[in-house]
């Protein structure tokens, strides 16, 4: 997978994670609170826990749902903004380094790539 394609994939995954976190927070403030509780990260953790009768039970688990939504928002921003930026900066530095090496060797440098791709 190319670096530009990987950056695009991370942007999409980050956007989905951000939307999930924000959507959960919004649903927790509406009449659809139980649906948000049933589809939260806390429910996934509860489902994977092997103890008997471990369920999401409203007010006890609401702080966990809010924390999980916050984690999803943070991770979405991290995946959607920071990681693609690091990939693009690294790609730019590698291209500049190889162009400098090509100029020293006497061969013509490669044309610059389109940064919007």
PDB file of N, CA and C in Angstrom, residues 14-110:
ATOM      1  N   UNK A  14     -10.098   7.571  10.829  1.00  0.00           N
ATOM      2  CA  UNK A  14     -10.187   8.610  11.851  1.00  0.00           C
ATOM      3  C   UNK A  14     -11.517   9.331  11.826  1.00  0.00           C
ATOM      4  N   UNK A  15     -12.015   9.626  10.643  1.00  0.00           N
ATOM      5  CA  UNK A  15     -13.313  10.291  10.523  1.00  0.00           C
ATOM      6  C   UNK A  15     -14.431   9.404  11.068  1.00  0.00           C
ATOM      7  N   UNK A  16     -14.375   8.113  10.770  1.00  0.00           N
ATOM      8  CA  UNK A  16     -15.390   7.188  11.285  1.00  0.00           C
ATOM      9  C   UNK A  16     -15.332   7.091  12.808  1.00  0.00           C
ATOM     10  N   UNK A  17     -14.134   7.033  13.362  1.00  0.00           N
ATOM     11  CA  UNK A  17     -13.993   6.974  14.817  1.00  0.00           C
ATOM     12  C   UNK A  17     -14.502   8.253  15.465  1.00  0.00           C
ATOM     13  N   UNK A  18     -14.183   9.384  14.866  1.00  0.00           N
ATOM     14  CA  UNK A  18     -14.651  10.671  15.381  1.00  0.00           C
ATOM     15  C   UNK A  18     -16.175  10.736  15.333  1.00  0.00           C
ATOM     16  N   UNK A  19     -16.759  10.313  14.222  1.00  0.00           N
ATOM     17  CA  UNK A  19     -18.221  10.329  14.091  1.00  0.00           C
ATOM     18  C   UNK A  19     -18.874   9.400  15.112  1.00  0.00           C
ATOM     19  N   UNK A  20     -18.283   8.245  15.354  1.00  0.00           N
ATOM     20  CA  UNK A  20     -18.823   7.306  16.344  1.00  0.00           C
ATOM     21  C   UNK A  20     -18.803   7.929  17.739  1.00  0.00           C
ATOM     22  N   UNK A  21     -17.687   8.545  18.111  1.00  0.00           N
ATOM     23  CA  UNK A  21     -17.587   9.160  19.431  1.00  0.00           C
ATOM     24  C   UNK A  21     -18.548  10.314  19.609  1.00  0.00           C
ATOM     25  N   UNK A  22     -18.615  11.197  18.624  1.00  0.00           N
ATOM     26  CA  UNK A  22     -19.533  12.340  18.702  1.00  0.00           C
ATOM     27  C   UNK A  22     -20.981  11.855  18.682  1.00  0.00           C
ATOM     28  N   UNK A  23     -21.272  10.884  17.832  1.00  0.00           N
ATOM     29  CA  UNK A  23     -22.632  10.340  17.771  1.00  0.00           C
ATOM     30  C   UNK A  23     -23.061   9.720  19.090  1.00  0.00           C
ATOM     31  N   UNK A  24     -22.154   9.017  19.738  1.00  0.00           N
ATOM     32  CA  UNK A  24     -22.469   8.428  21.040  1.00  0.00           C
ATOM     33  C   UNK A  24     -22.771   9.510  22.061  1.00  0.00           C
ATOM     34  N   UNK A  25     -21.948  10.562  22.079  1.00  0.00           N
ATOM     35  CA  UNK A  25     -22.195  11.659  23.026  1.00  0.00           C
ATOM     36  C   UNK A  25     -23.540  12.332  22.765  1.00  0.00           C
ATOM     37  N   UNK A  26     -23.864  12.532  21.504  1.00  0.00           N
ATOM     38  CA  UNK A  26     -25.149  13.166  21.168  1.00  0.00           C
ATOM     39  C   UNK A  26     -26.309  12.267  21.580  1.00  0.00           C
ATOM     40  N   UNK A  27     -26.214  10.979  21.272  1.00  0.00           N
ATOM     41  CA  UNK A  27     -27.299  10.056  21.619  1.00  0.00           C
ATOM     42  C   UNK A  27     -27.471   9.908  23.128  1.00  0.00           C
ATOM     43  N   UNK A  28     -26.395  10.076  23.885  1.00  0.00           N
ATOM     44  CA  UNK A  28     -26.510   9.983  25.347  1.00  0.00           C
ATOM     45  C   UNK A  28     -27.314  11.146  25.921  1.00  0.00           C
ATOM     46  N   UNK A  29     -27.459  12.230  25.166  1.00  0.00           N
ATOM     47  CA  UNK A  29     -28.206  13.392  25.643  1.00  0.00           C
ATOM     48  C   UNK A  29     -29.646  13.417  25.130  1.00  0.00           C
ATOM     49  N   UNK A  30     -30.040  12.393  24.391  1.00  0.00           N
ATOM     50  CA  UNK A  30     -31.388  12.356  23.816  1.00  0.00           C
ATOM     51  C   UNK A  30     -32.187  11.199  24.419  1.00  0.00           C
ATOM     52  N   UNK A  31     -33.339  10.962  23.843  1.00  0.00           N
ATOM     53  CA  UNK A  31     -34.181   9.852  24.288  1.00  0.00           C
ATOM     54  C   UNK A  31     -33.627   8.490  23.871  1.00  0.00           C
ATOM     55  N   UNK A  32     -32.589   8.478  23.064  1.00  0.00           N
ATOM     56  CA  UNK A  32     -32.005   7.229  22.567  1.00  0.00           C
ATOM     57  C   UNK A  32     -30.829   6.777  23.426  1.00  0.00           C
ATOM     58  N   UNK A  33     -30.841   7.156  24.688  1.00  0.00           N
ATOM     59  CA  UNK A  33     -29.752   6.832  25.607  1.00  0.00           C
ATOM     60  C   UNK A  33     -29.528   5.320  25.707  1.00  0.00           C
ATOM     61  N   UNK A  34     -30.588   4.554  25.807  1.00  0.00           N
ATOM     62  CA  UNK A  34     -30.427   3.103  25.956  1.00  0.00           C
ATOM     63  C   UNK A  34     -29.781   2.497  24.715  1.00  0.00           C
ATOM     64  N   UNK A  35     -30.141   2.984  23.537  1.00  0.00           N
ATOM     65  CA  UNK A  35     -29.515   2.483  22.307  1.00  0.00           C
ATOM     66  C   UNK A  35     -28.026   2.808  22.319  1.00  0.00           C
ATOM     67  N   UNK A  36     -27.674   4.027  22.753  1.00  0.00           N
ATOM     68  CA  UNK A  36     -26.264   4.413  22.834  1.00  0.00           C
ATOM     69  C   UNK A  36     -25.523   3.536  23.835  1.00  0.00           C
ATOM     70  N   UNK A  37     -26.163   3.232  24.959  1.00  0.00           N
ATOM     71  CA  UNK A  37     -25.539   2.341  25.944  1.00  0.00           C
ATOM     72  C   UNK A  37     -25.334   0.943  25.370  1.00  0.00           C
ATOM     73  N   UNK A  38     -26.318   0.466  24.621  1.00  0.00           N
ATOM     74  CA  UNK A  38     -26.236  -0.885  24.059  1.00  0.00           C
ATOM     75  C   UNK A  38     -25.215  -1.004  22.933  1.00  0.00           C
ATOM     76  N   UNK A  39     -24.798   0.108  22.339  1.00  0.00           N
ATOM     77  CA  UNK A  39     -23.856   0.080  21.217  1.00  0.00           C
ATOM     78  C   UNK A  39     -22.580   0.857  21.527  1.00  0.00           C
ATOM     79  N   UNK A  40     -22.213   0.924  22.782  1.00  0.00           N
ATOM     80  CA  UNK A  40     -21.039   1.689  23.195  1.00  0.00           C
ATOM     81  C   UNK A  40     -19.826   0.781  23.358  1.00  0.00           C
ATOM     82  N   UNK A  41     -18.676   1.401  23.582  1.00  0.00           N
ATOM     83  CA  UNK A  41     -17.474   0.626  23.873  1.00  0.00           C
ATOM     84  C   UNK A  41     -17.618  -0.135  25.181  1.00  0.00           C
ATOM     85  N   UNK A  42     -18.351   0.441  26.125  1.00  0.00           N
ATOM     86  CA  UNK A  42     -18.585  -0.251  27.395  1.00  0.00           C
ATOM     87  C   UNK A  42     -19.324  -1.565  27.164  1.00  0.00           C
ATOM     88  N   UNK A  43     -20.241  -1.586  26.220  1.00  0.00           N
ATOM     89  CA  UNK A  43     -20.966  -2.824  25.903  1.00  0.00           C
ATOM     90  C   UNK A  43     -20.021  -3.857  25.301  1.00  0.00           C
ATOM     91  N   UNK A  44     -19.093  -3.416  24.474  1.00  0.00           N
ATOM     92  CA  UNK A  44     -18.122  -4.348  23.886  1.00  0.00           C
ATOM     93  C   UNK A  44     -17.243  -4.943  24.975  1.00  0.00           C
ATOM     94  N   UNK A  45     -16.794  -4.104  25.905  1.00  0.00           N
ATOM     95  CA  UNK A  45     -15.978  -4.598  27.017  1.00  0.00           C
ATOM     96  C   UNK A  45     -16.799  -5.544  27.883  1.00  0.00           C
ATOM     97  N   UNK A  46     -18.040  -5.187  28.150  1.00  0.00           N
ATOM     98  CA  UNK A  46     -18.918  -6.035  28.957  1.00  0.00           C
ATOM     99  C   UNK A  46     -19.171  -7.370  28.266  1.00  0.00           C
ATOM    100  N   UNK A  47     -19.357  -7.341  26.962  1.00  0.00           N
ATOM    101  CA  UNK A  47     -19.607  -8.564  26.200  1.00  0.00           C
ATOM    102  C   UNK A  47     -18.395  -9.487  26.247  1.00  0.00           C
ATOM    103  N   UNK A  48     -17.195  -8.905  26.223  1.00  0.00           N
ATOM    104  CA  UNK A  48     -15.983  -9.723  26.225  1.00  0.00           C
ATOM    105  C   UNK A  48     -15.607 -10.203  27.621  1.00  0.00           C
ATOM    106  N   UNK A  49     -16.233  -9.644  28.661  1.00  0.00           N
ATOM    107  CA  UNK A  49     -15.969 -10.060  30.038  1.00  0.00           C
ATOM    108  C   UNK A  49     -16.708 -11.366  30.309  1.00  0.00           C
ATOM    109  N   UNK A  50     -16.058 -12.304  30.930  1.00  0.00           N
ATOM    110  CA  UNK A  50     -16.627 -13.640  31.108  1.00  0.00           C
ATOM    111  C   UNK A  50     -17.410 -13.803  32.411  1.00  0.00           C
ATOM    112  N   UNK A  51     -17.559 -12.753  33.182  1.00  0.00           N
ATOM    113  CA  UNK A  51     -18.317 -12.886  34.425  1.00  0.00           C
ATOM    114  C   UNK A  51     -19.808 -13.029  34.123  1.00  0.00           C
ATOM    115  N   UNK A  52     -20.517 -13.667  35.001  1.00  0.00           N
ATOM    116  CA  UNK A  52     -21.948 -13.921  34.819  1.00  0.00           C
ATOM    117  C   UNK A  52     -22.733 -12.635  35.052  1.00  0.00           C
ATOM    118  N   UNK A  53     -23.729 -12.395  34.202  1.00  0.00           N
ATOM    119  CA  UNK A  53     -24.641 -11.248  34.315  1.00  0.00           C
ATOM    120  C   UNK A  53     -23.929  -9.899  34.315  1.00  0.00           C
ATOM    121  N   UNK A  54     -22.880  -9.782  33.554  1.00  0.00           N
ATOM    122  CA  UNK A  54     -22.186  -8.504  33.444  1.00  0.00           C
ATOM    123  C   UNK A  54     -22.839  -7.728  32.304  1.00  0.00           C
ATOM    124  N   UNK A  55     -23.704  -6.783  32.631  1.00  0.00           N
ATOM    125  CA  UNK A  55     -24.454  -6.024  31.636  1.00  0.00           C
ATOM    126  C   UNK A  55     -24.269  -4.533  31.856  1.00  0.00           C
ATOM    127  N   UNK A  56     -24.560  -3.770  30.818  1.00  0.00           N
ATOM    128  CA  UNK A  56     -24.577  -2.319  30.928  1.00  0.00           C
ATOM    129  C   UNK A  56     -25.890  -1.953  31.604  1.00  0.00           C
ATOM    130  N   UNK A  57     -25.796  -1.262  32.740  1.00  0.00           N
ATOM    131  CA  UNK A  57     -27.012  -1.036  33.525  1.00  0.00           C
ATOM    132  C   UNK A  57     -27.284   0.440  33.787  1.00  0.00           C
ATOM    133  N   UNK A  58     -27.152   1.266  32.790  1.00  0.00           N
ATOM    134  CA  UNK A  58     -27.566   2.669  32.916  1.00  0.00           C
ATOM    135  C   UNK A  58     -26.598   3.526  33.692  1.00  0.00           C
ATOM    136  N   UNK A  59     -27.055   4.076  34.816  1.00  0.00           N
ATOM    137  CA  UNK A  59     -26.299   5.106  35.522  1.00  0.00           C
ATOM    138  C   UNK A  59     -24.948   4.621  36.026  1.00  0.00           C
ATOM    139  N   UNK A  60     -24.812   3.343  36.293  1.00  0.00           N
ATOM    140  CA  UNK A  60     -23.532   2.823  36.764  1.00  0.00           C
ATOM    141  C   UNK A  60     -22.490   2.881  35.652  1.00  0.00           C
ATOM    142  N   UNK A  61     -22.887   2.578  34.446  1.00  0.00           N
ATOM    143  CA  UNK A  61     -21.946   2.494  33.333  1.00  0.00           C
ATOM    144  C   UNK A  61     -21.899   3.749  32.463  1.00  0.00           C
ATOM    145  N   UNK A  62     -22.701   4.750  32.754  1.00  0.00           N
ATOM    146  CA  UNK A  62     -22.679   5.968  31.941  1.00  0.00           C
ATOM    147  C   UNK A  62     -21.311   6.644  31.914  1.00  0.00           C
ATOM    148  N   UNK A  63     -20.600   6.758  33.043  1.00  0.00           N
ATOM    149  CA  UNK A  63     -19.265   7.368  32.960  1.00  0.00           C
ATOM    150  C   UNK A  63     -18.321   6.606  32.035  1.00  0.00           C
ATOM    151  N   UNK A  64     -18.464   5.287  31.992  1.00  0.00           N
ATOM    152  CA  UNK A  64     -17.625   4.489  31.097  1.00  0.00           C
ATOM    153  C   UNK A  64     -17.982   4.780  29.645  1.00  0.00           C
ATOM    154  N   UNK A  65     -19.260   4.974  29.366  1.00  0.00           N
ATOM    155  CA  UNK A  65     -19.691   5.302  28.005  1.00  0.00           C
ATOM    156  C   UNK A  65     -19.130   6.662  27.595  1.00  0.00           C
ATOM    157  N   UNK A  66     -19.197   7.639  28.492  1.00  0.00           N
ATOM    158  CA  UNK A  66     -18.649   8.962  28.182  1.00  0.00           C
ATOM    159  C   UNK A  66     -17.134   8.892  27.973  1.00  0.00           C
ATOM    160  N   UNK A  67     -16.453   8.135  28.816  1.00  0.00           N
ATOM    161  CA  UNK A  67     -15.005   7.982  28.653  1.00  0.00           C
ATOM    162  C   UNK A  67     -14.680   7.280  27.335  1.00  0.00           C
ATOM    163  N   UNK A  68     -15.447   6.247  26.991  1.00  0.00           N
ATOM    164  CA  UNK A  68     -15.226   5.545  25.729  1.00  0.00           C
ATOM    165  C   UNK A  68     -15.453   6.442  24.525  1.00  0.00           C
ATOM    166  N   UNK A  69     -16.476   7.297  24.606  1.00  0.00           N
ATOM    167  CA  UNK A  69     -16.725   8.240  23.510  1.00  0.00           C
ATOM    168  C   UNK A  69     -15.577   9.239  23.405  1.00  0.00           C
ATOM    169  N   UNK A  70     -15.067   9.683  24.541  1.00  0.00           N
ATOM    170  CA  UNK A  70     -13.920  10.595  24.526  1.00  0.00           C
ATOM    171  C   UNK A  70     -12.687   9.949  23.924  1.00  0.00           C
ATOM    172  N   UNK A  71     -12.465   8.697  24.254  1.00  0.00           N
ATOM    173  CA  UNK A  71     -11.334   7.960  23.679  1.00  0.00           C
ATOM    174  C   UNK A  71     -11.500   7.835  22.171  1.00  0.00           C
ATOM    175  N   UNK A  72     -12.710   7.546  21.713  1.00  0.00           N
ATOM    176  CA  UNK A  72     -12.949   7.424  20.270  1.00  0.00           C
ATOM    177  C   UNK A  72     -12.730   8.758  19.556  1.00  0.00           C
ATOM    178  N   UNK A  73     -13.147   9.854  20.175  1.00  0.00           N
ATOM    179  CA  UNK A  73     -12.934  11.170  19.570  1.00  0.00           C
ATOM    180  C   UNK A  73     -11.444  11.464  19.483  1.00  0.00           C
ATOM    181  N   UNK A  74     -10.720  11.238  20.570  1.00  0.00           N
ATOM    182  CA  UNK A  74      -9.277  11.483  20.572  1.00  0.00           C
ATOM    183  C   UNK A  74      -8.573  10.604  19.538  1.00  0.00           C
ATOM    184  N   UNK A  75      -8.913   9.311  19.523  1.00  0.00           N
ATOM    185  CA  UNK A  75      -8.287   8.402  18.562  1.00  0.00           C
ATOM    186  C   UNK A  75      -8.647   8.775  17.130  1.00  0.00           C
ATOM    187  N   UNK A  76      -9.883   9.212  16.915  1.00  0.00           N
ATOM    188  CA  UNK A  76     -10.281   9.636  15.573  1.00  0.00           C
ATOM    189  C   UNK A  76      -9.491  10.837  15.098  1.00  0.00           C
ATOM    190  N   UNK A  77      -9.286  11.805  15.991  1.00  0.00           N
ATOM    191  CA  UNK A  77      -8.467  12.965  15.628  1.00  0.00           C
ATOM    192  C   UNK A  77      -7.021  12.552  15.385  1.00  0.00           C
ATOM    193  N   UNK A  78      -6.514  11.647  16.205  1.00  0.00           N
ATOM    194  CA  UNK A  78      -5.141  11.169  16.060  1.00  0.00           C
ATOM    195  C   UNK A  78      -4.967  10.455  14.715  1.00  0.00           C
ATOM    196  N   UNK A  79      -5.859   9.522  14.426  1.00  0.00           N
ATOM    197  CA  UNK A  79      -5.767   8.762  13.178  1.00  0.00           C
ATOM    198  C   UNK A  79      -6.079   9.628  11.964  1.00  0.00           C
ATOM    199  N   UNK A  80      -7.007  10.560  12.101  1.00  0.00           N
ATOM    200  CA  UNK A  80      -7.445  11.345  10.956  1.00  0.00           C
ATOM    201  C   UNK A  80      -6.568  12.532  10.623  1.00  0.00           C
ATOM    202  N   UNK A  81      -5.886  13.081  11.628  1.00  0.00           N
ATOM    203  CA  UNK A  81      -5.092  14.287  11.393  1.00  0.00           C
ATOM    204  C   UNK A  81      -3.592  14.062  11.551  1.00  0.00           C
ATOM    205  N   UNK A  82      -3.170  13.491  12.663  1.00  0.00           N
ATOM    206  CA  UNK A  82      -1.741  13.408  12.953  1.00  0.00           C
ATOM    207  C   UNK A  82      -1.024  12.359  12.115  1.00  0.00           C
ATOM    208  N   UNK A  83      -1.549  11.160  12.058  1.00  0.00           N
ATOM    209  CA  UNK A  83      -0.847  10.093  11.340  1.00  0.00           C
ATOM    210  C   UNK A  83      -0.704  10.407   9.847  1.00  0.00           C
ATOM    211  N   UNK A  84      -1.744  10.869   9.137  1.00  0.00           N
ATOM    212  CA  UNK A  84      -1.534  11.233   7.727  1.00  0.00           C
ATOM    213  C   UNK A  84      -0.517  12.363   7.559  1.00  0.00           C
ATOM    214  N   UNK A  85      -0.500  13.306   8.492  1.00  0.00           N
ATOM    215  CA  UNK A  85       0.477  14.400   8.411  1.00  0.00           C
ATOM    216  C   UNK A  85       1.901  13.866   8.554  1.00  0.00           C
ATOM    217  N   UNK A  86       2.103  12.943   9.487  1.00  0.00           N
ATOM    218  CA  UNK A  86       3.426  12.339   9.663  1.00  0.00           C
ATOM    219  C   UNK A  86       3.824  11.573   8.402  1.00  0.00           C
ATOM    220  N   UNK A  87       2.905  10.801   7.835  1.00  0.00           N
ATOM    221  CA  UNK A  87       3.196  10.077   6.597  1.00  0.00           C
ATOM    222  C   UNK A  87       3.597  11.036   5.479  1.00  0.00           C
ATOM    223  N   UNK A  88       2.836  12.108   5.302  1.00  0.00           N
ATOM    224  CA  UNK A  88       3.120  13.056   4.225  1.00  0.00           C
ATOM    225  C   UNK A  88       4.438  13.787   4.449  1.00  0.00           C
ATOM    226  N   UNK A  89       4.737  14.176   5.694  1.00  0.00           N
ATOM    227  CA  UNK A  89       6.017  14.830   5.983  1.00  0.00           C
ATOM    228  C   UNK A  89       7.179  13.886   5.718  1.00  0.00           C
ATOM    229  N   UNK A  90       7.043  12.637   6.127  1.00  0.00           N
ATOM    230  CA  UNK A  90       8.099  11.668   5.898  1.00  0.00           C
ATOM    231  C   UNK A  90       8.310  11.454   4.398  1.00  0.00           C
ATOM    232  N   UNK A  91       7.228  11.360   3.643  1.00  0.00           N
ATOM    233  CA  UNK A  91       7.322  11.174   2.199  1.00  0.00           C
ATOM    234  C   UNK A  91       8.016  12.371   1.548  1.00  0.00           C
ATOM    235  N   UNK A  92       7.650  13.573   1.987  1.00  0.00           N
ATOM    236  CA  UNK A  92       8.273  14.788   1.458  1.00  0.00           C
ATOM    237  C   UNK A  92       9.776  14.806   1.754  1.00  0.00           C
ATOM    238  N   UNK A  93      10.160  14.429   2.964  1.00  0.00           N
ATOM    239  CA  UNK A  93      11.576  14.406   3.329  1.00  0.00           C
ATOM    240  C   UNK A  93      12.339  13.361   2.525  1.00  0.00           C
ATOM    241  N   UNK A  94      11.752  12.205   2.313  1.00  0.00           N
ATOM    242  CA  UNK A  94      12.408  11.169   1.529  1.00  0.00           C
ATOM    243  C   UNK A  94      12.602  11.614   0.085  1.00  0.00           C
ATOM    244  N   UNK A  95      11.587  12.241  -0.488  1.00  0.00           N
ATOM    245  CA  UNK A  95      11.707  12.730  -1.869  1.00  0.00           C
ATOM    246  C   UNK A  95      12.792  13.796  -1.976  1.00  0.00           C
ATOM    247  N   UNK A  96      12.841  14.701  -1.014  1.00  0.00           N
ATOM    248  CA  UNK A  96      13.864  15.754  -1.035  1.00  0.00           C
ATOM    249  C   UNK A  96      15.255  15.143  -0.906  1.00  0.00           C
ATOM    250  N   UNK A  97      15.404  14.150  -0.047  1.00  0.00           N
ATOM    251  CA  UNK A  97      16.704  13.517   0.138  1.00  0.00           C
ATOM    252  C   UNK A  97      17.144  12.817  -1.144  1.00  0.00           C
ATOM    253  N   UNK A  98      16.236  12.088  -1.787  1.00  0.00           N
ATOM    254  CA  UNK A  98      16.599  11.392  -3.017  1.00  0.00           C
ATOM    255  C   UNK A  98      16.873  12.367  -4.155  1.00  0.00           C
ATOM    256  N   UNK A  99      16.167  13.486  -4.199  1.00  0.00           N
ATOM    257  CA  UNK A  99      16.435  14.482  -5.233  1.00  0.00           C
ATOM    258  C   UNK A  99      17.802  15.122  -5.011  1.00  0.00           C
ATOM    259  N   UNK A 100      18.176  15.365  -3.749  1.00  0.00           N
ATOM    260  CA  UNK A 100      19.505  15.905  -3.456  1.00  0.00           C
ATOM    261  C   UNK A 100      20.585  14.918  -3.860  1.00  0.00           C
ATOM    262  N   UNK A 101      20.377  13.626  -3.582  1.00  0.00           N
ATOM    263  CA  UNK A 101      21.343  12.604  -3.972  1.00  0.00           C
ATOM    264  C   UNK A 101      21.456  12.514  -5.490  1.00  0.00           C
ATOM    265  N   UNK A 102      20.331  12.639  -6.197  1.00  0.00           N
ATOM    266  CA  UNK A 102      20.353  12.575  -7.657  1.00  0.00           C
ATOM    267  C   UNK A 102      21.062  13.793  -8.236  1.00  0.00           C
ATOM    268  N   UNK A 103      20.897  14.964  -7.623  1.00  0.00           N
ATOM    269  CA  UNK A 103      21.565  16.170  -8.110  1.00  0.00           C
ATOM    270  C   UNK A 103      23.070  16.065  -7.916  1.00  0.00           C
ATOM    271  N   UNK A 104      23.509  15.471  -6.823  1.00  0.00           N
ATOM    272  CA  UNK A 104      24.939  15.291  -6.572  1.00  0.00           C
ATOM    273  C   UNK A 104      25.520  14.305  -7.571  1.00  0.00           C
ATOM    274  N   UNK A 105      24.777  13.279  -7.915  1.00  0.00           N
ATOM    275  CA  UNK A 105      25.259  12.267  -8.852  1.00  0.00           C
ATOM    276  C   UNK A 105      25.247  12.770 -10.292  1.00  0.00           C
ATOM    277  N   UNK A 106      24.607  13.900 -10.553  1.00  0.00           N
ATOM    278  CA  UNK A 106      24.610  14.475 -11.881  1.00  0.00           C
ATOM    279  C   UNK A 106      23.423  14.107 -12.740  1.00  0.00           C
ATOM    280  N   UNK A 107      22.526  13.313 -12.256  1.00  0.00           N
ATOM    281  CA  UNK A 107      21.351  12.966 -13.042  1.00  0.00           C
ATOM    282  C   UNK A 107      20.235  13.958 -12.743  1.00  0.00           C
ATOM    283  N   UNK A 108      19.322  14.144 -13.676  1.00  0.00           N
ATOM    284  CA  UNK A 108      18.233  15.091 -13.423  1.00  0.00           C
ATOM    285  C   UNK A 108      17.303  14.566 -12.333  1.00  0.00           C
ATOM    286  N   UNK A 109      16.816  15.452 -11.462  1.00  0.00           N
ATOM    287  CA  UNK A 109      15.917  15.001 -10.392  1.00  0.00           C
ATOM    288  C   UNK A 109      14.544  14.631 -10.939  1.00  0.00           C
ATOM    289  N   UNK A 110      13.851  13.814 -10.187  1.00  0.00           N
ATOM    290  CA  UNK A 110      12.486  13.447 -10.544  1.00  0.00           C
ATOM    291  C   UNK A 110      11.583  14.662 -10.404  1.00  0.00           C
TER     292      UNK A 110
END
